[in-house]
Coordinates of C-alpha atoms in Angstrom, one line a residue:
Chain M
M1 CA 242.5 -1.5 -7.0
A2 CA 242.0 2.2 -6.4
N3 CA 238.9 4.2 -5.5
F4 CA 240.2 7.1 -7.5
S5 CA 243.3 7.5 -9.6
L6 CA 244.8 9.9 -12.2
A7 CA 247.6 9.8 -14.7
I8 CA 249.0 12.7 -16.9
H9 CA 251.5 13.2 -19.7
G10 CA 253.3 16.2 -21.0
G11 CA 254.4 14.6 -24.3
A12 CA 256.5 11.6 -25.5
G13 CA 259.9 12.0 -26.8
V14 CA 261.3 14.3 -24.2
L15 CA 264.5 16.3 -24.5
A16 CA 267.4 13.8 -25.0
K17 CA 269.2 13.2 -21.8
T18 CA 272.2 15.0 -23.2
N19 CA 270.2 18.2 -23.8
M20 CA 268.4 18.1 -20.5
N21 CA 269.7 20.3 -17.7
E22 CA 268.7 20.7 -14.1
S23 CA 266.9 24.0 -14.4
L24 CA 264.7 22.7 -17.3
K25 CA 264.1 19.5 -15.5
V26 CA 262.8 21.4 -12.5
L27 CA 260.3 23.3 -14.7
Y28 CA 259.0 20.1 -16.3
L29 CA 258.6 18.3 -12.9
K30 CA 257.0 21.3 -11.4
G31 CA 254.5 21.4 -14.2
L32 CA 253.7 17.7 -13.9
K33 CA 253.3 17.9 -10.1
E34 CA 251.0 20.9 -10.3
A35 CA 248.8 19.1 -12.8
L36 CA 248.5 16.0 -10.6
E37 CA 247.6 18.2 -7.6
A38 CA 244.9 20.0 -9.7
G39 CA 243.4 16.6 -10.6
R40 CA 243.8 15.2 -7.0
L41 CA 241.9 18.2 -5.6
V42 CA 238.9 17.3 -7.7
L43 CA 238.9 13.6 -7.1
K44 CA 239.5 13.9 -3.4
R45 CA 236.4 16.0 -2.9
G46 CA 234.3 13.5 -4.8
G47 CA 234.4 15.3 -8.2
T48 CA 234.0 13.4 -11.5
A49 CA 236.7 11.9 -13.6
T50 CA 235.7 14.4 -16.3
E51 CA 236.3 17.4 -14.0
A52 CA 239.6 15.9 -12.9
V53 CA 241.1 15.4 -16.3
V54 CA 239.9 18.9 -17.4
A55 CA 241.5 20.4 -14.3
A56 CA 244.8 18.5 -14.9
V57 CA 244.9 19.5 -18.6
V58 CA 244.1 23.1 -17.8
S59 CA 247.1 23.1 -15.5
L60 CA 249.3 21.7 -18.2
E61 CA 247.9 24.1 -20.8
N62 CA 248.8 27.0 -18.5
C63 CA 252.4 25.8 -18.1
E64 CA 254.6 27.2 -20.8
V65 CA 257.0 24.3 -21.1
F66 CA 254.4 22.0 -22.6
N67 CA 253.2 22.2 -26.2
A68 CA 249.5 23.0 -25.5
G69 CA 247.6 26.1 -24.6
R70 CA 250.2 28.8 -23.5
G71 CA 253.2 26.8 -24.6
S72 CA 251.9 25.9 -28.1
V73 CA 254.4 25.9 -30.9
F74 CA 254.3 28.3 -33.9
T75 CA 252.6 27.4 -37.2
H76 CA 254.1 28.2 -40.6
T77 CA 252.3 31.6 -40.5
G78 CA 253.5 32.4 -37.0
T79 CA 250.2 31.7 -35.3
H80 CA 249.2 29.0 -32.8
E81 CA 246.6 26.4 -33.8
M82 CA 245.4 24.2 -31.0
D83 CA 243.5 21.0 -30.9
A84 CA 241.8 19.3 -27.9
A85 CA 239.4 16.5 -27.0
L86 CA 237.5 15.1 -24.0
M87 CA 235.6 11.9 -23.6
E88 CA 233.6 10.2 -20.9
G89 CA 233.6 6.5 -20.3
E90 CA 230.1 6.2 -18.8
N91 CA 228.1 7.1 -21.9
L92 CA 230.7 7.7 -24.6
S93 CA 230.0 11.5 -24.5
A94 CA 232.7 13.4 -26.4
G95 CA 233.7 16.9 -27.5
A96 CA 236.6 18.1 -29.5
V97 CA 238.0 21.2 -31.3
A98 CA 240.6 21.5 -34.0
G99 CA 242.5 24.5 -35.3
V100 CA 241.4 27.1 -32.7
R101 CA 243.8 30.0 -32.1
I102 CA 242.4 32.3 -29.5
F103 CA 241.5 30.3 -26.4
K104 CA 243.6 30.2 -23.3
N105 CA 242.3 26.6 -22.6
P106 CA 241.3 24.6 -25.6
I107 CA 240.2 21.7 -23.4
K108 CA 237.5 23.9 -22.0
V109 CA 236.2 24.6 -25.5
A110 CA 236.1 20.8 -26.1
A111 CA 234.2 20.4 -22.8
A112 CA 231.7 23.0 -24.0
V113 CA 231.2 21.1 -27.3
M114 CA 230.5 18.0 -25.3
E115 CA 228.2 19.6 -22.8
K116 CA 226.3 22.2 -24.9
T117 CA 226.0 20.7 -28.4
E118 CA 224.9 17.5 -30.2
H119 CA 228.2 17.6 -32.0
V120 CA 231.5 16.0 -31.3
L121 CA 234.0 17.9 -33.4
L122 CA 234.1 21.6 -34.4
C123 CA 237.0 22.8 -36.6
G124 CA 238.6 26.1 -37.5
P125 CA 237.5 29.7 -37.4
E126 CA 233.8 28.8 -36.9
A127 CA 234.7 26.7 -33.9
E128 CA 236.2 29.9 -32.5
N129 CA 232.8 31.6 -32.9
F130 CA 231.3 28.8 -30.9
G131 CA 233.8 29.3 -28.1
T132 CA 233.4 33.0 -27.9
E133 CA 229.6 32.8 -28.0
H134 CA 229.8 30.4 -25.1
G135 CA 232.1 32.7 -23.1
L136 CA 235.3 30.7 -23.2
E137 CA 238.3 32.8 -22.1
T138 CA 240.5 34.1 -25.0
A139 CA 244.0 35.3 -24.9
K140 CA 246.0 37.7 -27.0
P141 CA 248.8 36.4 -29.3
D142 CA 251.5 37.6 -26.8
Y143 CA 250.1 35.2 -24.2
F144 CA 251.3 32.4 -26.4
F145 CA 254.6 34.0 -27.3
N146 CA 257.6 32.1 -26.0
E147 CA 261.2 32.8 -26.8
F148 CA 262.1 29.1 -27.1
R149 CA 259.2 28.2 -29.3
H150 CA 259.9 31.3 -31.4
K151 CA 263.5 30.2 -32.0
Q152 CA 262.3 26.7 -32.9
W153 CA 260.0 28.2 -35.5
L154 CA 262.5 30.8 -36.9
A155 CA 265.0 27.9 -37.4
I156 CA 262.7 26.2 -39.9
R157 CA 260.1 28.8 -41.0
D158 CA 261.4 29.1 -44.5
T159 CA 261.6 25.4 -45.1
N160 CA 258.7 23.2 -45.9
Q161 CA 259.6 21.1 -42.9
T162 CA 257.2 20.6 -40.0
K163 CA 258.7 19.5 -36.7
L164 CA 257.2 17.7 -33.8
D165 CA 257.7 19.7 -30.6
H166 CA 261.3 19.9 -29.4
A167 CA 262.5 18.5 -32.7
V168 CA 264.4 21.7 -33.1
V169 CA 265.9 22.4 -29.7
L170 CA 268.1 25.2 -30.9
P171 CA 269.3 25.9 -34.4
S172 CA 272.7 24.5 -33.6
S173 CA 271.4 21.5 -31.6
P174 CA 271.1 17.9 -32.8
P175 CA 267.7 17.2 -34.2
D176 CA 266.1 15.3 -31.4
K177 CA 262.7 13.8 -32.1
K178 CA 260.2 15.0 -29.6
F179 CA 256.5 15.2 -29.4
G180 CA 254.5 17.8 -27.6
T181 CA 251.0 17.1 -26.3
V182 CA 249.4 17.0 -22.9
G183 CA 246.8 14.7 -21.5
A184 CA 245.1 13.1 -18.5
V185 CA 243.1 10.0 -17.7
A186 CA 241.2 9.4 -14.5
L187 CA 239.0 7.0 -12.5
D188 CA 236.6 8.7 -10.0
V189 CA 234.9 7.4 -6.9
F190 CA 231.7 6.7 -8.9
G191 CA 233.7 4.2 -11.0
N192 CA 233.6 6.4 -14.1
L193 CA 236.5 6.9 -16.5
A194 CA 237.5 10.0 -18.6
A195 CA 240.2 11.1 -21.0
A196 CA 241.4 14.5 -22.1
T197 CA 244.1 15.6 -24.6
S198 CA 245.4 19.0 -25.8
T199 CA 248.1 20.1 -28.2
G200 CA 249.7 22.9 -30.2
G201 CA 250.6 20.4 -32.9
M202 CA 253.8 20.5 -34.9
T203 CA 256.2 23.4 -35.2
N204 CA 255.8 25.2 -38.6
K205 CA 252.7 23.1 -39.5
R206 CA 250.7 24.3 -42.6
Y207 CA 247.5 23.9 -44.3
G208 CA 245.4 23.3 -41.2
R209 CA 247.1 20.0 -40.4
V210 CA 245.4 18.2 -37.6
G211 CA 246.9 15.3 -35.7
D212 CA 245.5 12.5 -33.6
T213 CA 244.7 14.6 -30.5
P214 CA 241.1 15.7 -31.3
I215 CA 240.3 12.4 -33.1
I216 CA 238.1 10.2 -30.9
G217 CA 239.5 6.7 -31.1
A218 CA 243.0 7.8 -32.3
G219 CA 244.4 10.2 -29.7
T220 CA 241.6 10.2 -27.1
Y221 CA 239.1 7.6 -26.0
A222 CA 237.2 6.5 -22.9
N223 CA 234.8 3.6 -22.2
N224 CA 233.9 2.3 -18.8
K225 CA 233.9 -1.2 -20.2
T226 CA 237.6 -1.1 -20.9
C227 CA 239.8 2.0 -20.3
A228 CA 240.5 5.7 -20.8
I229 CA 243.4 6.7 -23.0
S230 CA 245.3 9.9 -24.0
C231 CA 248.1 9.6 -26.6
T232 CA 251.1 11.6 -27.6
G233 CA 253.4 11.1 -30.5
H234 CA 253.7 11.3 -34.3
G235 CA 249.9 11.9 -34.8
E236 CA 249.6 10.7 -38.4
F237 CA 250.7 7.2 -37.3
F238 CA 248.4 7.3 -34.3
I239 CA 245.5 8.1 -36.7
K240 CA 246.2 5.3 -39.1
A241 CA 246.6 2.8 -36.3
V242 CA 243.4 4.1 -34.5
V243 CA 245.6 3.7 -31.4
A244 CA 243.3 4.6 -28.5
Y245 CA 240.4 2.4 -29.7
D246 CA 242.8 -0.4 -30.6
V247 CA 243.8 -0.7 -27.0
S248 CA 240.2 -0.8 -26.0
C249 CA 239.3 -3.5 -28.6
L250 CA 242.3 -5.6 -27.6
M251 CA 240.9 -5.6 -24.0
E252 CA 237.2 -6.1 -24.9
Y253 CA 237.5 -8.5 -27.8
R254 CA 240.7 -10.4 -27.1
G255 CA 240.7 -10.2 -23.3
L256 CA 244.1 -8.6 -22.8
S257 CA 244.8 -6.7 -19.6
L258 CA 245.3 -2.9 -19.8
E259 CA 249.1 -3.4 -19.5
E260 CA 249.2 -6.1 -22.2
A261 CA 247.1 -4.2 -24.6
C262 CA 249.0 -0.9 -24.1
S263 CA 252.3 -2.5 -24.4
Y264 CA 251.4 -4.5 -27.5
V265 CA 250.1 -1.4 -29.3
V266 CA 252.9 1.0 -28.4
K267 CA 255.9 -1.3 -28.3
D268 CA 255.0 -3.6 -31.1
K269 CA 252.3 -2.4 -33.5
L270 CA 253.3 1.3 -33.5
V271 CA 257.0 0.4 -33.8
K272 CA 256.4 -1.7 -36.8
I273 CA 254.8 1.1 -38.8
G274 CA 257.3 3.7 -37.5
G275 CA 255.0 5.5 -35.2
E276 CA 257.0 7.1 -32.4
G277 CA 255.3 8.1 -29.1
G278 CA 253.4 6.8 -26.2
L279 CA 250.2 6.9 -24.2
I280 CA 248.7 6.9 -20.7
A281 CA 245.8 4.6 -19.9
I282 CA 243.7 3.7 -16.9
D283 CA 241.2 0.9 -16.4
K284 CA 238.1 0.6 -14.2
S285 CA 240.2 -0.8 -11.3
G286 CA 242.4 2.3 -11.4
R287 CA 245.3 0.4 -12.9
I288 CA 247.6 2.6 -14.9
S289 CA 249.8 1.9 -17.9
M290 CA 252.2 4.5 -19.4
P291 CA 254.2 2.9 -22.2
F292 CA 256.3 4.8 -24.8
N293 CA 258.7 3.8 -27.5
S294 CA 260.6 7.0 -27.5
E295 CA 263.5 8.0 -25.2
G296 CA 261.1 9.3 -22.6
M297 CA 257.7 10.7 -21.8
Y298 CA 256.9 13.4 -19.3
R299 CA 254.4 11.6 -17.1
G300 CA 253.0 11.1 -13.7
F301 CA 250.3 9.5 -11.7
F302 CA 248.8 8.9 -8.2
Q303 CA 246.4 6.3 -6.8
N304 CA 244.1 7.2 -3.8
D305 CA 246.0 9.2 -1.2
E306 CA 249.4 7.8 -2.2
P307 CA 252.1 10.3 -3.2
N308 CA 252.5 11.6 -6.8
Q309 CA 255.0 9.7 -8.9
V310 CA 256.6 11.6 -11.8
F311 CA 258.9 10.4 -14.6
I312 CA 260.8 11.7 -17.6
Y313 CA 262.9 8.8 -18.7
E314 CA 262.7 5.1 -17.4
N315 CA 262.9 5.7 -13.7
A316 CA 260.8 7.9 -11.3
E317 CA 262.2 11.3 -10.6
E318 CA 262.6 12.8 -7.2
I319 CA 260.2 15.6 -6.3
Chain N
M1 CA 235.4 -15.2 -54.0
A2 CA 235.9 -12.4 -56.5
N3 CA 239.0 -11.1 -58.4
F4 CA 237.7 -7.6 -58.2
S5 CA 234.7 -6.1 -56.7
L6 CA 233.2 -2.8 -55.7
A7 CA 230.4 -1.4 -53.6
I8 CA 229.0 2.1 -53.3
H9 CA 226.5 4.1 -51.2
G10 CA 224.7 7.4 -51.7
G11 CA 223.6 7.8 -48.1
A12 CA 221.6 5.9 -45.5
G13 CA 218.1 6.9 -44.6
V14 CA 216.7 7.5 -48.0
L15 CA 213.5 9.3 -48.8
A16 CA 210.6 7.6 -47.0
K17 CA 208.8 5.3 -49.5
T18 CA 205.8 7.6 -49.2
N19 CA 207.8 10.6 -50.4
M20 CA 209.7 8.8 -53.2
N21 CA 208.3 9.2 -56.7
E22 CA 209.3 7.5 -60.0
S23 CA 211.2 10.5 -61.5
L24 CA 213.3 10.9 -58.3
K25 CA 214.0 7.2 -58.1
V26 CA 215.2 7.2 -61.7
L27 CA 217.7 10.0 -60.9
Y28 CA 219.0 8.1 -57.8
L29 CA 219.4 4.8 -59.6
K30 CA 221.1 6.5 -62.6
G31 CA 223.6 8.1 -60.2
L32 CA 224.3 4.8 -58.6
K33 CA 224.7 3.0 -61.9
E34 CA 227.1 5.6 -63.3
A35 CA 229.3 5.4 -60.2
L36 CA 229.5 1.6 -60.4
E37 CA 230.4 1.8 -64.1
A38 CA 233.1 4.4 -63.3
G39 CA 234.6 2.1 -60.7
R40 CA 234.2 -1.0 -63.0
L41 CA 236.1 0.7 -65.8
V42 CA 239.1 1.2 -63.5
L43 CA 239.1 -2.3 -62.0
K44 CA 238.5 -4.1 -65.4
R45 CA 241.6 -2.6 -66.9
G46 CA 243.7 -3.6 -63.9
G47 CA 243.6 -0.3 -62.0
T48 CA 244.0 -0.2 -58.3
A49 CA 241.2 -0.3 -55.6
T50 CA 242.3 3.3 -54.7
E51 CA 241.7 4.5 -58.3
A52 CA 238.4 2.7 -58.4
V53 CA 237.0 4.1 -55.2
V54 CA 238.1 7.6 -56.2
A55 CA 236.5 7.3 -59.6
A56 CA 233.2 6.0 -58.1
V57 CA 233.1 8.8 -55.5
V58 CA 233.9 11.5 -58.1
S59 CA 230.9 10.2 -60.1
L60 CA 228.7 10.4 -57.0
E61 CA 230.1 13.9 -56.1
N62 CA 229.2 15.1 -59.6
C63 CA 225.6 13.9 -59.3
E64 CA 223.5 16.5 -57.7
V65 CA 221.0 14.2 -56.0
F66 CA 223.6 13.0 -53.5
N67 CA 224.8 15.1 -50.5
A68 CA 228.5 15.4 -51.5
G69 CA 230.4 17.6 -54.0
R70 CA 227.9 19.3 -56.3
G71 CA 224.8 18.2 -54.3
S72 CA 226.2 19.3 -50.9
V73 CA 223.7 20.8 -48.5
F74 CA 223.8 24.4 -47.3
T75 CA 225.5 25.4 -44.0
H76 CA 224.0 28.0 -41.6
T77 CA 225.8 30.8 -43.4
G78 CA 224.6 29.6 -46.9
T79 CA 227.9 28.1 -47.9
H80 CA 228.9 24.5 -48.6
E81 CA 231.5 22.8 -46.4
M82 CA 232.6 19.4 -47.5
D83 CA 234.6 16.6 -45.9
A84 CA 236.2 13.6 -47.6
A85 CA 238.6 10.7 -46.8
L86 CA 240.5 8.0 -48.6
M87 CA 242.4 5.0 -47.1
E88 CA 244.4 2.2 -48.6
G89 CA 244.4 -1.3 -47.1
E90 CA 247.8 -2.4 -48.2
N91 CA 249.9 0.0 -46.1
L92 CA 247.3 2.0 -44.1
S93 CA 248.0 5.2 -46.2
A94 CA 245.3 7.7 -45.7
G95 CA 244.3 11.3 -46.6
A96 CA 241.4 13.5 -45.5
V97 CA 240.0 17.0 -45.6
A98 CA 237.4 18.7 -43.5
G99 CA 235.5 22.0 -44.1
V100 CA 236.6 22.7 -47.6
R101 CA 234.2 24.9 -49.7
I102 CA 235.6 25.5 -53.1
F103 CA 236.5 22.1 -54.7
K104 CA 234.5 20.3 -57.3
N105 CA 235.7 17.0 -56.0
P106 CA 236.8 16.9 -52.3
I107 CA 237.8 13.2 -52.6
K108 CA 240.6 14.3 -55.0
V109 CA 241.9 16.7 -52.4
A110 CA 241.9 13.9 -49.8
A111 CA 243.8 11.8 -52.4
A112 CA 246.4 14.6 -52.8
V113 CA 246.8 14.8 -49.0
M114 CA 247.5 11.1 -49.0
E115 CA 249.9 11.1 -51.9
K116 CA 251.7 14.4 -51.6
T117 CA 252.1 15.0 -47.8
E118 CA 253.1 13.3 -44.7
H119 CA 249.8 14.3 -43.1
V120 CA 246.5 12.6 -42.9
L121 CA 244.0 15.3 -42.1
L122 CA 243.9 19.0 -43.2
C123 CA 241.1 21.3 -42.1
G124 CA 239.4 24.5 -43.0
P125 CA 240.5 27.5 -45.1
E126 CA 244.2 26.5 -45.0
A127 CA 243.3 23.1 -46.4
E128 CA 241.9 25.0 -49.3
N129 CA 245.3 26.7 -49.9
F130 CA 246.8 23.2 -50.0
G131 CA 244.3 22.1 -52.6
T132 CA 244.6 25.2 -54.9
E133 CA 248.4 25.0 -54.7
H134 CA 248.2 21.4 -55.9
G135 CA 246.0 22.4 -58.8
L136 CA 242.8 20.7 -57.7
E137 CA 239.8 21.9 -59.7
T138 CA 237.6 24.5 -57.9
A139 CA 234.0 25.5 -58.6
K140 CA 232.1 28.7 -58.1
P141 CA 229.3 28.8 -55.5
D142 CA 226.6 28.5 -58.2
Y143 CA 228.0 25.1 -59.2
F144 CA 226.8 23.9 -55.8
F145 CA 223.5 25.8 -55.9
N146 CA 220.5 23.5 -56.0
E147 CA 216.8 24.5 -55.7
F148 CA 215.9 21.5 -53.5
R149 CA 218.8 22.0 -51.1
H150 CA 218.2 25.7 -51.0
K151 CA 214.6 25.1 -49.9
Q152 CA 215.8 22.7 -47.3
W153 CA 218.0 25.3 -45.9
L154 CA 215.6 28.2 -46.1
A155 CA 213.1 26.1 -44.1
I156 CA 215.4 25.9 -41.1
R157 CA 217.9 28.7 -41.6
D158 CA 216.6 30.9 -38.8
T159 CA 216.4 28.2 -36.3
N160 CA 219.3 26.7 -34.4
Q161 CA 218.5 23.2 -35.8
T162 CA 220.9 21.3 -37.9
K163 CA 219.4 18.6 -40.1
L164 CA 220.8 15.5 -41.7
D165 CA 220.3 15.5 -45.4
H166 CA 216.7 15.1 -46.6
A167 CA 215.5 15.6 -43.0
V168 CA 213.6 18.6 -44.5
V169 CA 212.1 17.4 -47.7
L170 CA 210.0 20.4 -48.1
P171 CA 208.8 22.9 -45.5
S172 CA 205.4 21.2 -45.5
S173 CA 206.6 17.7 -45.6
P174 CA 206.9 15.3 -42.6
P175 CA 210.4 15.4 -41.0
D176 CA 211.9 12.3 -42.4
K177 CA 215.3 11.4 -41.0
K178 CA 217.8 11.0 -43.8
F179 CA 221.5 11.0 -44.0
G180 CA 223.6 12.2 -47.0
T181 CA 227.0 10.9 -47.7
V182 CA 228.6 9.0 -50.6
G183 CA 231.2 6.3 -50.5
A184 CA 232.9 3.4 -52.2
V185 CA 234.9 0.3 -51.2
A186 CA 236.8 -1.9 -53.5
L187 CA 239.0 -5.0 -54.0
D188 CA 241.4 -4.9 -56.9
V189 CA 243.1 -7.7 -58.9
F190 CA 246.2 -7.2 -56.8
G191 CA 244.3 -8.2 -53.7
N192 CA 244.3 -4.7 -52.2
L193 CA 241.4 -3.0 -50.5
A194 CA 240.5 0.8 -50.4
A195 CA 237.7 2.9 -49.0
A196 CA 236.6 6.5 -49.8
T197 CA 233.9 8.7 -48.4
S198 CA 232.7 12.2 -49.1
T199 CA 229.9 14.4 -47.7
G200 CA 228.4 17.9 -47.5
G201 CA 227.4 17.2 -43.9
M202 CA 224.3 18.4 -42.2
T203 CA 221.9 21.1 -43.6
N204 CA 222.3 24.4 -41.6
K205 CA 225.4 23.1 -39.8
R206 CA 227.3 25.7 -37.9
Y207 CA 230.6 26.3 -36.1
G208 CA 232.7 24.2 -38.4
R209 CA 230.9 20.9 -37.4
V210 CA 232.7 17.9 -38.7
G211 CA 231.1 14.4 -38.8
D212 CA 232.5 10.9 -39.1
T213 CA 233.3 11.0 -42.9
P214 CA 236.9 12.4 -42.7
I215 CA 237.7 10.6 -39.5
I216 CA 239.9 7.5 -40.1
G217 CA 238.5 4.7 -38.0
A218 CA 235.0 6.3 -37.7
G219 CA 233.6 6.9 -41.2
T220 CA 236.4 5.5 -43.3
Y221 CA 238.9 2.7 -42.9
A222 CA 240.8 0.1 -44.9
N223 CA 243.1 -2.7 -43.9
N224 CA 244.0 -5.6 -46.2
K225 CA 244.0 -7.9 -43.1
T226 CA 240.3 -7.3 -42.5
C227 CA 238.2 -5.1 -44.7
A228 CA 237.5 -1.7 -46.3
I229 CA 234.6 0.4 -45.0
S230 CA 232.7 3.5 -45.8
C231 CA 229.9 4.8 -43.4
T232 CA 226.8 7.0 -43.7
G233 CA 224.5 8.1 -41.0
H234 CA 224.3 10.4 -37.9
G235 CA 228.0 11.1 -37.8
E236 CA 228.4 11.9 -34.1
F237 CA 227.3 8.4 -33.1
F238 CA 229.6 6.9 -35.7
I239 CA 232.5 8.9 -34.2
K240 CA 231.8 7.8 -30.6
A241 CA 231.4 4.2 -31.6
V242 CA 234.5 4.3 -33.9
V243 CA 232.3 2.3 -36.3
A244 CA 234.6 1.5 -39.2
Y245 CA 237.6 0.3 -37.0
D246 CA 235.2 -1.5 -34.7
V247 CA 234.1 -3.8 -37.6
S248 CA 237.8 -4.4 -38.4
C249 CA 238.6 -5.3 -34.8
L250 CA 235.7 -7.7 -34.5
M251 CA 237.0 -9.5 -37.5
E252 CA 240.7 -9.4 -36.4
Y253 CA 240.4 -9.9 -32.7
R254 CA 237.2 -11.9 -32.3
G255 CA 237.2 -13.9 -35.6
L256 CA 233.8 -12.7 -36.9
S257 CA 233.1 -12.8 -40.6
L258 CA 232.6 -9.5 -42.5
E259 CA 228.8 -10.1 -42.5
E260 CA 228.7 -10.9 -38.8
A261 CA 230.9 -8.0 -37.8
C262 CA 229.0 -5.4 -39.9
S263 CA 225.6 -6.7 -38.8
Y264 CA 226.5 -6.6 -35.1
V265 CA 227.9 -3.1 -35.3
V266 CA 225.1 -1.6 -37.4
K267 CA 222.0 -3.5 -36.2
D268 CA 222.9 -4.0 -32.6
K269 CA 225.6 -1.7 -31.2
L270 CA 224.6 1.4 -33.1
V271 CA 220.9 0.9 -32.5
K272 CA 221.5 0.7 -28.7
I273 CA 223.2 4.1 -28.7
G274 CA 220.6 5.7 -31.0
G275 CA 223.0 5.9 -34.0
E276 CA 221.0 5.7 -37.2
G277 CA 222.7 4.9 -40.5
G278 CA 224.6 2.2 -42.3
L279 CA 227.8 1.2 -44.1
I280 CA 229.3 -0.6 -47.0
A281 CA 232.1 -3.1 -46.5
I282 CA 234.3 -5.4 -48.5
D283 CA 236.8 -8.1 -47.4
K284 CA 239.9 -9.5 -49.1
S285 CA 237.8 -12.2 -50.8
G286 CA 235.6 -9.6 -52.4
R287 CA 232.6 -10.4 -50.1
I288 CA 230.3 -7.4 -49.6
S289 CA 228.1 -6.4 -46.7
M290 CA 225.8 -3.4 -46.8
P291 CA 223.8 -3.3 -43.5
F292 CA 221.7 -0.3 -42.4
N293 CA 219.3 0.4 -39.5
S294 CA 217.3 3.1 -41.3
E295 CA 214.5 2.7 -43.7
G296 CA 216.9 2.4 -46.6
M297 CA 220.3 3.2 -48.1
Y298 CA 221.1 4.1 -51.6
R299 CA 223.6 1.4 -52.5
G300 CA 224.9 -0.9 -55.2
F301 CA 227.7 -3.3 -56.0
F302 CA 229.2 -5.7 -58.6
Q303 CA 231.6 -8.6 -58.4
N304 CA 233.9 -9.5 -61.4
D305 CA 232.0 -9.2 -64.6
E306 CA 228.6 -9.8 -63.1
P307 CA 225.9 -7.2 -63.6
N308 CA 225.5 -4.2 -61.2
Q309 CA 223.0 -4.6 -58.5
V310 CA 221.4 -1.4 -57.0
F311 CA 219.1 -0.9 -54.0
I312 CA 217.2 1.8 -52.2
Y313 CA 215.1 -0.2 -49.7
E314 CA 215.3 -3.9 -48.8
N315 CA 215.1 -5.4 -52.2
A316 CA 217.1 -4.9 -55.4
E317 CA 215.8 -2.3 -57.9
E318 CA 215.4 -3.0 -61.6
I319 CA 217.8 -1.0 -63.8

């Protein structure tokens, strides 16, 4: 049992151990640690779970090693199209955006949708008008430019392939399967849950493809009765399996614990349909589950004033 | 038990009885009957549930009294932005589009997403590029022009209000609450289920607002293990309540019958959060449930070779 608690992820399907080196690892762990601290700062001063997950996701969006915000992958046309969602467990309030290109922090646009409109999901260029009219900070294309992402994109630009993040490490590298998304879930001292997710989607994506991230019930969900969840993985499978709400229903309707429900959905149901990825989840007691069926998942958590724990593969990393 | 069966809807929250007249009623009933016949033709010759729901929805999209395809409402900028989704119960295949403006039949674009891509959801102008590259039929703006819809829009254009379909009957009329969407669910002779939904959204909508229609799990869902569902109503509430998948989970995890699950979700859970609307659902035995918590819902069904039954308010209408 925890009074407040927070978990984050920076994407499932990390770099294969054989492609990971110390300097990269330091960057990932630093990004995770900073995001946990951003969330902790909010929760420790009695802030809400919503404020905490937004703070943590903003920190991850600002870190260029993760595929969200600044580090977003390139689309087929060389732009960046980002999706984000936010949900509160107390009253099922939710906000989301899909296909926005100009905002520094898409999760803040999702929060504005939740707080300032009667709507849940705004898409495309018109969603950008909403964000600019509400004063959300924009960034020029060079803010999103990243040499590594650019090489990923150049390697497959002229094909019809789309690639999950990190799937192309370098043109000459083996085709690892990696998924880029960031997310956070939290319990606050008021007993409320919240979930937030943000992504740059798939490298070389076309046609306004949207994955599970901004879809309430698929990639993001929160309900004080059960849990708060943020997913990462091959989005199409997460949409078809309605992953986040499935975990909630297994708890509510079948009486499974958070751990049982998460494990069943990620390690059994998703595996059977070929859906690679993982999720982070928290229940009203502050229990945390972070299952994945890929080689690893950038992730971390803390409970109350205990130290941060961060992970890339099976075991905790030293920080 | 039925060998094949199909249900359709043309939106929940019909014109209030006091605003309905005979000539309008004839148009609605004719539209419903034609859609049922389009689906029946497919199922009788041994076609699939997917083909049948697409045929029925195409018929409804082509009928200008329903808010989908030809009859779509006007957005704030005077355009038409349409959403549609299709899902198959056998293997959870799904396709959807959001915010497309130029296609005669958005449900056919959703079908092409399902059949020709690895993706589930395509949004906005780029989704239109996908549709045109795949040869989907487009229509000029005047195809979507409708005097009644135009008056609805003019009446609230300069406000910041959005209105569910029919909410503005005429500038001088009482503000009925009406919801415009069309949809179909079917069981075919192979024992497979499918669901399809299509909408023009809310009158005067802005900022690329997307409702529950194209969201798998919210407005549209199909799974041979449980049921196929198409929703209509105030989309934001249907998204937060993950309505379609909730019905499926109540059947799978709690053992409720189709009728029990549908009734609980629409007449209890949705009512408690203020979510007005309804849904049509079919299970693997061909049983049909069509609950709504609004004054009425344009709807109809048939089972095997039995006659069509169509409804607007509580009781069946004569056709």
